[in-house]
Short mmCIF file of C-alpha atoms in Angstrom, two decimals:
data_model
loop_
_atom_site.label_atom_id
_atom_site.label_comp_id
_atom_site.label_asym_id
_atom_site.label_seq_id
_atom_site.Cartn_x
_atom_site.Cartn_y
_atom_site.Cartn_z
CA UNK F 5 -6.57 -1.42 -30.23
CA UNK F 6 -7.14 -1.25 -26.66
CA UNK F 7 -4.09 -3.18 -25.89
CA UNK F 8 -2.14 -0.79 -28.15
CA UNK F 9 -3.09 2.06 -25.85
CA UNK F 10 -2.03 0.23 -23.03
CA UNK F 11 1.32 -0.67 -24.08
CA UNK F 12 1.55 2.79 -26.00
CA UNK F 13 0.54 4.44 -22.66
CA UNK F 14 2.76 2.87 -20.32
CA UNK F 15 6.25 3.58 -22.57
CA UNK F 16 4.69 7.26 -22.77
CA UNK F 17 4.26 7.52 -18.80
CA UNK F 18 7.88 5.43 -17.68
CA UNK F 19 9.35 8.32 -20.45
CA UNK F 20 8.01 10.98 -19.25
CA UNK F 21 8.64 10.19 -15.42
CA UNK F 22 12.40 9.86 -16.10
CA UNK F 23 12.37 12.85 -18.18
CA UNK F 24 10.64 14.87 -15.33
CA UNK F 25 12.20 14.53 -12.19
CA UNK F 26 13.01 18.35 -11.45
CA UNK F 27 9.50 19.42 -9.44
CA UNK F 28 8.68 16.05 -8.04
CA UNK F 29 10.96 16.18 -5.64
CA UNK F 30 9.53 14.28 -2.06
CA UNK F 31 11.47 17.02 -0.19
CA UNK F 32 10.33 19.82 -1.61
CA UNK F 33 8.11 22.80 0.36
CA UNK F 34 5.14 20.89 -0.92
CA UNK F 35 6.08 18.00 1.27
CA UNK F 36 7.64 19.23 4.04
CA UNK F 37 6.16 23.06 4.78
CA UNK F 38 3.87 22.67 7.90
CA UNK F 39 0.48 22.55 7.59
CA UNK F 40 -1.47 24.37 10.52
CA UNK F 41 -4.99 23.73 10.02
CA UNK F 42 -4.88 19.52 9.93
CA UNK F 43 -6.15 19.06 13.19
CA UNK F 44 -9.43 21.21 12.48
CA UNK F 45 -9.82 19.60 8.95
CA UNK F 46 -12.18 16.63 8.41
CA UNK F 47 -11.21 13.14 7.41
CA UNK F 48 -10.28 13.07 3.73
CA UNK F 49 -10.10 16.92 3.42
CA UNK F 50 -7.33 17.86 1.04
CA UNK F 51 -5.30 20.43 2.47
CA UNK F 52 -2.39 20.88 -0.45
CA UNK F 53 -2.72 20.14 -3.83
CA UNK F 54 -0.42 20.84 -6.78
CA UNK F 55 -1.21 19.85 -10.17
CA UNK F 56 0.92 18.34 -12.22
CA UNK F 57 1.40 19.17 -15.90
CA UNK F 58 2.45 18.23 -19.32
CA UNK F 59 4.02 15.67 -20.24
CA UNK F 60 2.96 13.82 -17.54
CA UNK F 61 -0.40 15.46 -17.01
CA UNK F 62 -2.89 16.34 -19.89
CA UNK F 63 -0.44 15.14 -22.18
CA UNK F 64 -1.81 11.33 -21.25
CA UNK F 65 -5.32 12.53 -21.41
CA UNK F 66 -5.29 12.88 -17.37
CA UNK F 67 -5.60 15.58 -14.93
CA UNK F 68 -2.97 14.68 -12.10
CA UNK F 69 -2.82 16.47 -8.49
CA UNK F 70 -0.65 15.70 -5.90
CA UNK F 71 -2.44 16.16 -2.90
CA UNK F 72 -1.87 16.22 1.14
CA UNK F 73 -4.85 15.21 3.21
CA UNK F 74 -6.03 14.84 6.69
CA UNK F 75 -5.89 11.09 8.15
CA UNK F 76 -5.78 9.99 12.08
CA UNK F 77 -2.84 8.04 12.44
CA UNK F 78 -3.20 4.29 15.05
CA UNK F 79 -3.43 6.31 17.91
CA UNK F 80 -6.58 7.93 16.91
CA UNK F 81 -3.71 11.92 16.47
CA UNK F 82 -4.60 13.73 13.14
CA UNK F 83 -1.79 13.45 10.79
CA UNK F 84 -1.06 14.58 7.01
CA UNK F 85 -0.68 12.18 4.19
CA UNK F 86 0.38 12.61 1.04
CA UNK F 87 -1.18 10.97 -2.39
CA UNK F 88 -2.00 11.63 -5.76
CA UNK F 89 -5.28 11.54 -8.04
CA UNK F 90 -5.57 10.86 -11.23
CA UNK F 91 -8.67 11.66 -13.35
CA UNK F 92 -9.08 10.84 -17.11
CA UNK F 93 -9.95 14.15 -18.98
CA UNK F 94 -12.83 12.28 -21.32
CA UNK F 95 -16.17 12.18 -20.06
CA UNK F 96 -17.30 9.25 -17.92
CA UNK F 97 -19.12 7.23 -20.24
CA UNK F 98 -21.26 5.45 -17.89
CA UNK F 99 -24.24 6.75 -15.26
CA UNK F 100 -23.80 8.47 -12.72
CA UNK F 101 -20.70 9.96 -11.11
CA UNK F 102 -17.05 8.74 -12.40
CA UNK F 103 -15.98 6.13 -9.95
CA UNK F 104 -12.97 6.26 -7.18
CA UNK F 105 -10.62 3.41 -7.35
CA UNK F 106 -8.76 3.78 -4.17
CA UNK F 107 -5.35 2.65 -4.88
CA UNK F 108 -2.70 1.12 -2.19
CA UNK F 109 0.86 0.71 -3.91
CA UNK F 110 2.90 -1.69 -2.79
CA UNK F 111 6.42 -1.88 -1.18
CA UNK F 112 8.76 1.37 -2.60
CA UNK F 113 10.94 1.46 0.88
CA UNK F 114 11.23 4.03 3.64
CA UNK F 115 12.21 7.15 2.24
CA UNK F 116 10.45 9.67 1.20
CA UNK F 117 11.87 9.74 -1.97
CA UNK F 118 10.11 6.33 -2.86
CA UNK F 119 6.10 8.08 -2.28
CA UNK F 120 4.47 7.14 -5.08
CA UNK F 121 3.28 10.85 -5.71
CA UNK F 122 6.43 11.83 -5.73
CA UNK F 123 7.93 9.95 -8.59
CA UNK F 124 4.07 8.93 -10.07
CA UNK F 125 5.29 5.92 -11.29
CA UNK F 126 9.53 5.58 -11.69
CA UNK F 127 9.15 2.28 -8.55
CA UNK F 128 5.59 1.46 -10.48
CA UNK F 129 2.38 3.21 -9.10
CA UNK F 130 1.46 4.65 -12.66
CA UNK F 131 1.72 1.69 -14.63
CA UNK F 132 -0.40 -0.51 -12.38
CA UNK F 133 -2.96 1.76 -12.49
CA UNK F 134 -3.22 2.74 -16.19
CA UNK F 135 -6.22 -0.49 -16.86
CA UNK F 136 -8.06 1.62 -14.19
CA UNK F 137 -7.48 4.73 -16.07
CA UNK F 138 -8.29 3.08 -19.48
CA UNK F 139 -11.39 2.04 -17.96
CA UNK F 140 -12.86 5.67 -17.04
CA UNK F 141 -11.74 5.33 -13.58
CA UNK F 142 -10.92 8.16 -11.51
CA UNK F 143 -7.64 7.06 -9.34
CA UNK F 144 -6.76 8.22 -5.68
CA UNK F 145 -3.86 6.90 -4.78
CA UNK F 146 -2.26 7.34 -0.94
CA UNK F 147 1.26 7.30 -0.05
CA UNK F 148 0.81 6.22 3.25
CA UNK F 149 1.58 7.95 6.49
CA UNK F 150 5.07 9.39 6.83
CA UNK F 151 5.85 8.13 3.07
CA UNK F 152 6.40 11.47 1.29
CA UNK F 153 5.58 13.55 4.31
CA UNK F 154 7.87 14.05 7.48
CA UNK F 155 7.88 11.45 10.13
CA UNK F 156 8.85 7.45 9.20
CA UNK F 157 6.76 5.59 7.55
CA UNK F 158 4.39 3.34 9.82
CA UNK F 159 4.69 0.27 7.11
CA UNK F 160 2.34 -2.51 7.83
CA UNK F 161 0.37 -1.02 10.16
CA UNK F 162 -2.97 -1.60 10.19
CA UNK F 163 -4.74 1.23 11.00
CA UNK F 164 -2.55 3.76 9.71
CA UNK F 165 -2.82 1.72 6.31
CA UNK F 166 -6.35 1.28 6.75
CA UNK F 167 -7.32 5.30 7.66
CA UNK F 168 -4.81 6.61 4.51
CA UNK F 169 -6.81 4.66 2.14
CA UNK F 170 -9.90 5.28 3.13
CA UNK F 171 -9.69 9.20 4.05
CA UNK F 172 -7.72 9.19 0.00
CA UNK F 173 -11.12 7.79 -1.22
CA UNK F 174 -12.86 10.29 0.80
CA UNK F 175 -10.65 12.79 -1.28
CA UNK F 176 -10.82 11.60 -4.22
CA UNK F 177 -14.54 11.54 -3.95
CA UNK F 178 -15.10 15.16 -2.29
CA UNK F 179 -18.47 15.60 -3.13
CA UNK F 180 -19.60 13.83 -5.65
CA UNK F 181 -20.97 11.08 -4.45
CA UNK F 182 -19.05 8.73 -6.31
CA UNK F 183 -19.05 5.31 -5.80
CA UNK F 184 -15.84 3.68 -4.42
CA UNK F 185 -13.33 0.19 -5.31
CA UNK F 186 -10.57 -0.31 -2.78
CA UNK F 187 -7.41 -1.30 -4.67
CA UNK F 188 -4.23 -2.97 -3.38
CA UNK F 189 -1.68 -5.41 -4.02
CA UNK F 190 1.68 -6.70 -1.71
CA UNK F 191 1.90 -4.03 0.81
CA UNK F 192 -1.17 -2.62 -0.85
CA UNK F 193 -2.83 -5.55 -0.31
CA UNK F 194 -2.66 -5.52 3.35
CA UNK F 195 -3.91 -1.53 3.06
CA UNK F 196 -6.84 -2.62 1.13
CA UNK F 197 -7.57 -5.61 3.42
CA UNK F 198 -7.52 -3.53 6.43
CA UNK F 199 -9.77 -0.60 4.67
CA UNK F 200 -12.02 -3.29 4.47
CA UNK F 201 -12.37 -3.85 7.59
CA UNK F 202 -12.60 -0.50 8.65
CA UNK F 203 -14.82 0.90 6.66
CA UNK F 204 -18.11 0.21 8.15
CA UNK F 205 -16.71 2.01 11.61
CA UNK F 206 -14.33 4.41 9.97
CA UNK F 207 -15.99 6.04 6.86
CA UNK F 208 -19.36 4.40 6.69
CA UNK F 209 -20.91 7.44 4.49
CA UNK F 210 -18.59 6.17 1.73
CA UNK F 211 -20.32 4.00 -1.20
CA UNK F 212 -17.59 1.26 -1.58
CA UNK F 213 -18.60 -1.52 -3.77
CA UNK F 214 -15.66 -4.14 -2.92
CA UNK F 215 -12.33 -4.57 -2.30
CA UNK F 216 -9.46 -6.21 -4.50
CA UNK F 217 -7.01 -7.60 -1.65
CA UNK F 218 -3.89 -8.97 -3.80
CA UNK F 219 -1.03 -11.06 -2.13
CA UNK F 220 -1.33 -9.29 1.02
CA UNK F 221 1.04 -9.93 3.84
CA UNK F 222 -1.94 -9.93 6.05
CA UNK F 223 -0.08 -11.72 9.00
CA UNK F 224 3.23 -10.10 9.49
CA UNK F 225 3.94 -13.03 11.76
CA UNK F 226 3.51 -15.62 8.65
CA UNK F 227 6.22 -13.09 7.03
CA UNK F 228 9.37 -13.71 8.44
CA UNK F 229 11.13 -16.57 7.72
CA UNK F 230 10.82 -16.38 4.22
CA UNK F 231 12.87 -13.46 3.54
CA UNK F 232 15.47 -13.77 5.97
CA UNK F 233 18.97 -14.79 4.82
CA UNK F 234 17.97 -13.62 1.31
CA UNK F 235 17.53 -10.79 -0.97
CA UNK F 236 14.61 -9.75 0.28
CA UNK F 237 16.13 -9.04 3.95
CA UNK F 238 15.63 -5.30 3.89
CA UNK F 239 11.99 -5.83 4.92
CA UNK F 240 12.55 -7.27 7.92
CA UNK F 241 14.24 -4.14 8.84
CA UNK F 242 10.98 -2.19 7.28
CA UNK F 243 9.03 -4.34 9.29
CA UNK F 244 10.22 -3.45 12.59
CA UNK F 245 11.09 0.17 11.69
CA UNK F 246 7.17 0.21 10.89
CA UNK F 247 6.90 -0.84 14.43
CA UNK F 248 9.05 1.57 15.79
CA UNK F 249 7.64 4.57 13.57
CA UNK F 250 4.26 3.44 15.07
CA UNK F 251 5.16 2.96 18.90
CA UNK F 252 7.60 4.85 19.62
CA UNK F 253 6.89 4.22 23.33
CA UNK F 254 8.51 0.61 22.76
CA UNK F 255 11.19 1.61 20.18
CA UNK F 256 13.83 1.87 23.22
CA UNK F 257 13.13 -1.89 23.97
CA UNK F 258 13.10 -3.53 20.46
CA UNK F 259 15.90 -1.50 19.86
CA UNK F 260 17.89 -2.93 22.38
CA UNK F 261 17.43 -6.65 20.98
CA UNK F 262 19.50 -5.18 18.10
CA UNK F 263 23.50 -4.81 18.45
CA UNK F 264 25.53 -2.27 17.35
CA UNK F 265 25.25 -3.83 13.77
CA UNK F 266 22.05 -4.53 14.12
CA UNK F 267 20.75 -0.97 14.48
CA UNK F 268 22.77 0.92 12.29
CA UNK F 269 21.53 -1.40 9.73
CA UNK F 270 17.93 -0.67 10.86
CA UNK F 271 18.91 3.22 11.10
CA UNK F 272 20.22 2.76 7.35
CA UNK F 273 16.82 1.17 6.00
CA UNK F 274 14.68 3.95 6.79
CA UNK F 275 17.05 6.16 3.95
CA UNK F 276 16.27 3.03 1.22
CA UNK F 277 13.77 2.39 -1.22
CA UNK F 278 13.13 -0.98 -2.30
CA UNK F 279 15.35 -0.59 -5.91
CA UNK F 280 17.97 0.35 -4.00
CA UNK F 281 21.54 -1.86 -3.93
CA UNK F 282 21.29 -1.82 -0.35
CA UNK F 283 17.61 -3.01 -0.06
CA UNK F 284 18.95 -6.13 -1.91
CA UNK F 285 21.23 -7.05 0.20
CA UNK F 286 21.18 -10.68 2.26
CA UNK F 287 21.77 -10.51 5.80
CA UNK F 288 21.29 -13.13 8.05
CA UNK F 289 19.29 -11.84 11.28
CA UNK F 290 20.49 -13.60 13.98
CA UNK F 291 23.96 -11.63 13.05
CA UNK F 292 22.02 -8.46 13.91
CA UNK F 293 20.93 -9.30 17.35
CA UNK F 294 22.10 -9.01 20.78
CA UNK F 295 21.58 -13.27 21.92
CA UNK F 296 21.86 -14.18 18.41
CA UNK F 297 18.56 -15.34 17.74
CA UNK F 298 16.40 -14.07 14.38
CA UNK F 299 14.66 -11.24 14.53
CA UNK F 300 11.98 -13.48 13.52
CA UNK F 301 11.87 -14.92 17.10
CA UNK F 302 12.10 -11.37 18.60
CA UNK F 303 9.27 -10.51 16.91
CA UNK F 304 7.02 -13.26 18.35
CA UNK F 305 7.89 -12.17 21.79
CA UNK F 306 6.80 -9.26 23.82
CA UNK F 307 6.17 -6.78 23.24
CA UNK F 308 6.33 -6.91 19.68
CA UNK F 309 3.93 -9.72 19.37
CA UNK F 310 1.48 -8.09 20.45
CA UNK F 311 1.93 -4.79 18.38
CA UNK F 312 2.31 -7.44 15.44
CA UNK F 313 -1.02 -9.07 16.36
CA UNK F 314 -2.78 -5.29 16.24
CA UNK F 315 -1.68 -5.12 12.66
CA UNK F 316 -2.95 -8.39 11.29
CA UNK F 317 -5.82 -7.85 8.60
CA UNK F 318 -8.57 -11.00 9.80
CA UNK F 319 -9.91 -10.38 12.87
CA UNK F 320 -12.82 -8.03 11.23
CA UNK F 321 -15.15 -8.60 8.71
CA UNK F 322 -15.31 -6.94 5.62
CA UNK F 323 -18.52 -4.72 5.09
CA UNK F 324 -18.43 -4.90 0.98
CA UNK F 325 -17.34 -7.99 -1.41
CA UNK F 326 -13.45 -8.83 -1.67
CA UNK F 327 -11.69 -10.70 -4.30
CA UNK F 328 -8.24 -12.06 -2.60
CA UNK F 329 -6.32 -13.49 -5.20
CA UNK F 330 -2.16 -14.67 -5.16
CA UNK F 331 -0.06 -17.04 -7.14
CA UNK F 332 0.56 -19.87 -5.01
CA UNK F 333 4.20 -19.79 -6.28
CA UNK F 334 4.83 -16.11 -4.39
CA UNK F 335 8.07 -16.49 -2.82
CA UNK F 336 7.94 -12.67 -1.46
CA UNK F 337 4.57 -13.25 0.18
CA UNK F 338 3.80 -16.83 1.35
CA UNK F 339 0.53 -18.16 0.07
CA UNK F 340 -0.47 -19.02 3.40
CA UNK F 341 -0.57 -15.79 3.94
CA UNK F 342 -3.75 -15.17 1.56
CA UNK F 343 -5.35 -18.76 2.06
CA UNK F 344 -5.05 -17.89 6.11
CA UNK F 345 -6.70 -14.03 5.44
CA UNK F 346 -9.37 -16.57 4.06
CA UNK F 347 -10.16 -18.94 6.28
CA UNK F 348 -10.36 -16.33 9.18
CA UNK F 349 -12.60 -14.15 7.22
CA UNK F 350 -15.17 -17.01 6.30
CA UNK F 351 -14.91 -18.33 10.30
CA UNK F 352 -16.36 -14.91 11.24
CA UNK F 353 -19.29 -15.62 8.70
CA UNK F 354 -17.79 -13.09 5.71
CA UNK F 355 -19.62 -15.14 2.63
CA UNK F 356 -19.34 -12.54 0.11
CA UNK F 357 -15.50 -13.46 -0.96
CA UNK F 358 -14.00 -14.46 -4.40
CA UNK F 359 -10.79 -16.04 -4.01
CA UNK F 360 -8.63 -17.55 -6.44
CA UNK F 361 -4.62 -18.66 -6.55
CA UNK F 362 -2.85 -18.69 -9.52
CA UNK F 363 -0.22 -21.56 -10.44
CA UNK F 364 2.41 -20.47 -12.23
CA UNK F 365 6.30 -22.46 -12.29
CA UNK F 366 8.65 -21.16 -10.07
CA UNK F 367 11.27 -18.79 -10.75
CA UNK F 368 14.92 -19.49 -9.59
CA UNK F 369 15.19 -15.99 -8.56
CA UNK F 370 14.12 -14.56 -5.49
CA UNK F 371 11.64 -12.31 -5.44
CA UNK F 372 10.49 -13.13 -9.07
CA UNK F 373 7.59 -14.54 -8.13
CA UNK F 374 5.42 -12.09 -6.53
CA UNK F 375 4.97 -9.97 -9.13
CA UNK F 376 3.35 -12.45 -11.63
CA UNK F 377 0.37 -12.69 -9.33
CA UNK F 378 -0.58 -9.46 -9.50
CA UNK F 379 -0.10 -8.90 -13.30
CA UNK F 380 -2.20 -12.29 -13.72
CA UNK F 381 -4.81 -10.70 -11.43
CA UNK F 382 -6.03 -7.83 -13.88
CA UNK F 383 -7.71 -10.34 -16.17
CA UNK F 384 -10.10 -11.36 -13.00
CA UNK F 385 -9.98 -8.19 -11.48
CA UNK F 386 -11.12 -5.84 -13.86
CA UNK F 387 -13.98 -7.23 -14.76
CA UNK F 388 -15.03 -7.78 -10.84
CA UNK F 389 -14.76 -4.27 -10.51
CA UNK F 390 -16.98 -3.33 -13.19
CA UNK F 391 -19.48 -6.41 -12.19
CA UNK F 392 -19.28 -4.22 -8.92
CA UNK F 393 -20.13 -0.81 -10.53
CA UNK F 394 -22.90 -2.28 -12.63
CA UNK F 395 -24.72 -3.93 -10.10
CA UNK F 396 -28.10 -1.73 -8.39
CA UNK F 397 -27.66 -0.17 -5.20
CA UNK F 398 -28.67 -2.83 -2.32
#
């Protein structure tokens, strides 16, 4: 019965989000009006919220906000990021307050158009949530800074990743004390990794039982060479246009590794999402830059190799348990990047880690084999979470 729901659930959701475009648009006055009071607001605060109705709303049996909250961005500068929360009308079941999953999507693209609160679901937010939502969970989802909200989107960045999912479980919990589960898979993954890390420093009043960290690109450095010359070559270009939408203060330099070609392609990204024709594209990147080497080798020089370093999730220690799980077949995220996330988290003496790979055969498709991973994972995952939820306060 339950998996009926699930299935029933999902073609009711994808239906409904195609249907129901007209007010969730990412440009809308919701989005973009200024908000004057962010600076003065505390972490987490929500500062805009619109509800979100029938079909997609109380017609699945949840109550759906879009929200805008206060963050600090990786310079330590208040900043607004938008999000969503999702909150099953029934009753929580179990004791105490209904828990927060705190949910990092992965890759959609650059544009505001791909936020995952502005859509809820149409790149694939909604449906990887719904086993938290069958479960009682309450969801609070972020779309990341400058994802949905002016400004570019600072993808892969660690502390801009790690602040919008934390200050969205902050949200999400307002004041009830809830307990919290970090969330996150691909891009996600990396959000939930570096939430990890940051939580003990960064929002150590929150009660966050664990972590799922799923195929994370963890290392963008490990990241490269894999997807250039392929279909997957548009997120090379995210990459270092999360660079540039971080530091601006260097984007004059690394821009002018790029040649003509080279940057209008990189001007072009930041207008995709990742369904887009263009994002599939193969480009080779050593026909993008100046001396003809990748952009892979301009990466591991300065001074992007340093700003690359600042974003890698393993140099802290996680403060609650993780499970880090990936299929060792992931051809969109190398598996060394999750065995390497490993191996520097149990150096610095973090004991308190599941991990497990999955082996599945190969697909002869690129990019086919990331996803499998993280569908795999909900069979481990969910029942870590609620191992989590069950267990007494230490």
């Amino acid at each position: 019965m339950k998996a009926f729901r699930f299935t029933a659930l999902c073609a009711l959701t994808l239906t409904a989000l195609v249907a129901a475009p007209a007010h969730a648009d990412p440009l809308s006055d919701f989005y973009n009006s200024p908000v004057t009071d962010a600076a003065a607001a505390h972490e987490g605060q929500v500062l805009r919220s619109l509800r979100v109705g029938p079909p997609l709303g109380d017609g699945l049996g949840v109550n759906i906000e879009r929200i805008l909250y206060r963050s600090n961005d990786t310079h330590g500068d208040p900043t607004v990021v938008s999000g969503y929360t999702m909150t099953p009308i029934a009753p929580w079941p179990g004791l105490g307050p209904r828990p927060v999953v705190a949910y990092a999507p992965g890759t959609s693209g650059m544009a505001d158009k791909c936020a995952g609160s502005a859509v809820l679901g149409t790149i694939g937010s909604s449906p990887a949530v719904l086993p938290l939502l069958l479960a009682g969970y309450s969801v609070a989802a972020t779309d990341y800074q400058g994802l949905g909200t002016p400004g570019g989107h600072t993808y892969l960045n660690r502390l801009d990743a790690g602040h919008a999912l934390l200050d969205v479980a902050r949200a999400g919990v307002g004041d009830t004390g809830a307990p919290v589960v970090m969330f996150g898979y691909s891009e996600g993954g990396h959000a939930a990794g570096a939430a990890a890390e940051l939580a003990s420093s960064y929002a150590p009043e929150l009660g966050i039982k664990g972590s799922y960290v799923g195929a994370p690109p963890a290392d963008p450095s490990l990241n490269l060479a894999n997807l250039d010359n392929t279909p997957l070559s548009a997120a090379l270009l995210f990459s270092l246009g999360g660079l540039l939408n971080a530091y601006p203060e260097h984007a004059a330099e690394i821009r002018s590794q790029l040649n003509a070609e080279g940057q209008g392609a990189l001007d072009e990204s930041q207008g995709w999402c990742s369904t887009d024709r263009a994002a599939t594209q193969t480009f080779d990147s050593r026909d993008l830059t100046v001396d003809g080497r990748t952009l892979g080798e301009h990466l591991a020089e300065a001074p992007s190799a340093s700003l690359v370093q600042e974003n890698t999730v393993g140099y802290g220690v996680p403060s609650a348990p993780v499970l880090l799980s990936q299929s060792v077949a992931d051809d969109t995220v190398p598996i060394a990047q999750s065995r390497t996330l490993r191996d520097r988290w149990t150096a610095a003496g973090f004991t308190d880690l599941t991990y497990i790979e999955y082996s599945f055969p190969a697909i002869p498709l690129a990019g086919a084999n990331h996803a499998p991973g993280g569908l795999a994972a909900y069979a481990d995952v969910m029942p870590w979470i609620a191992g989590l939820l069950a267990a007494p306060p230490s």
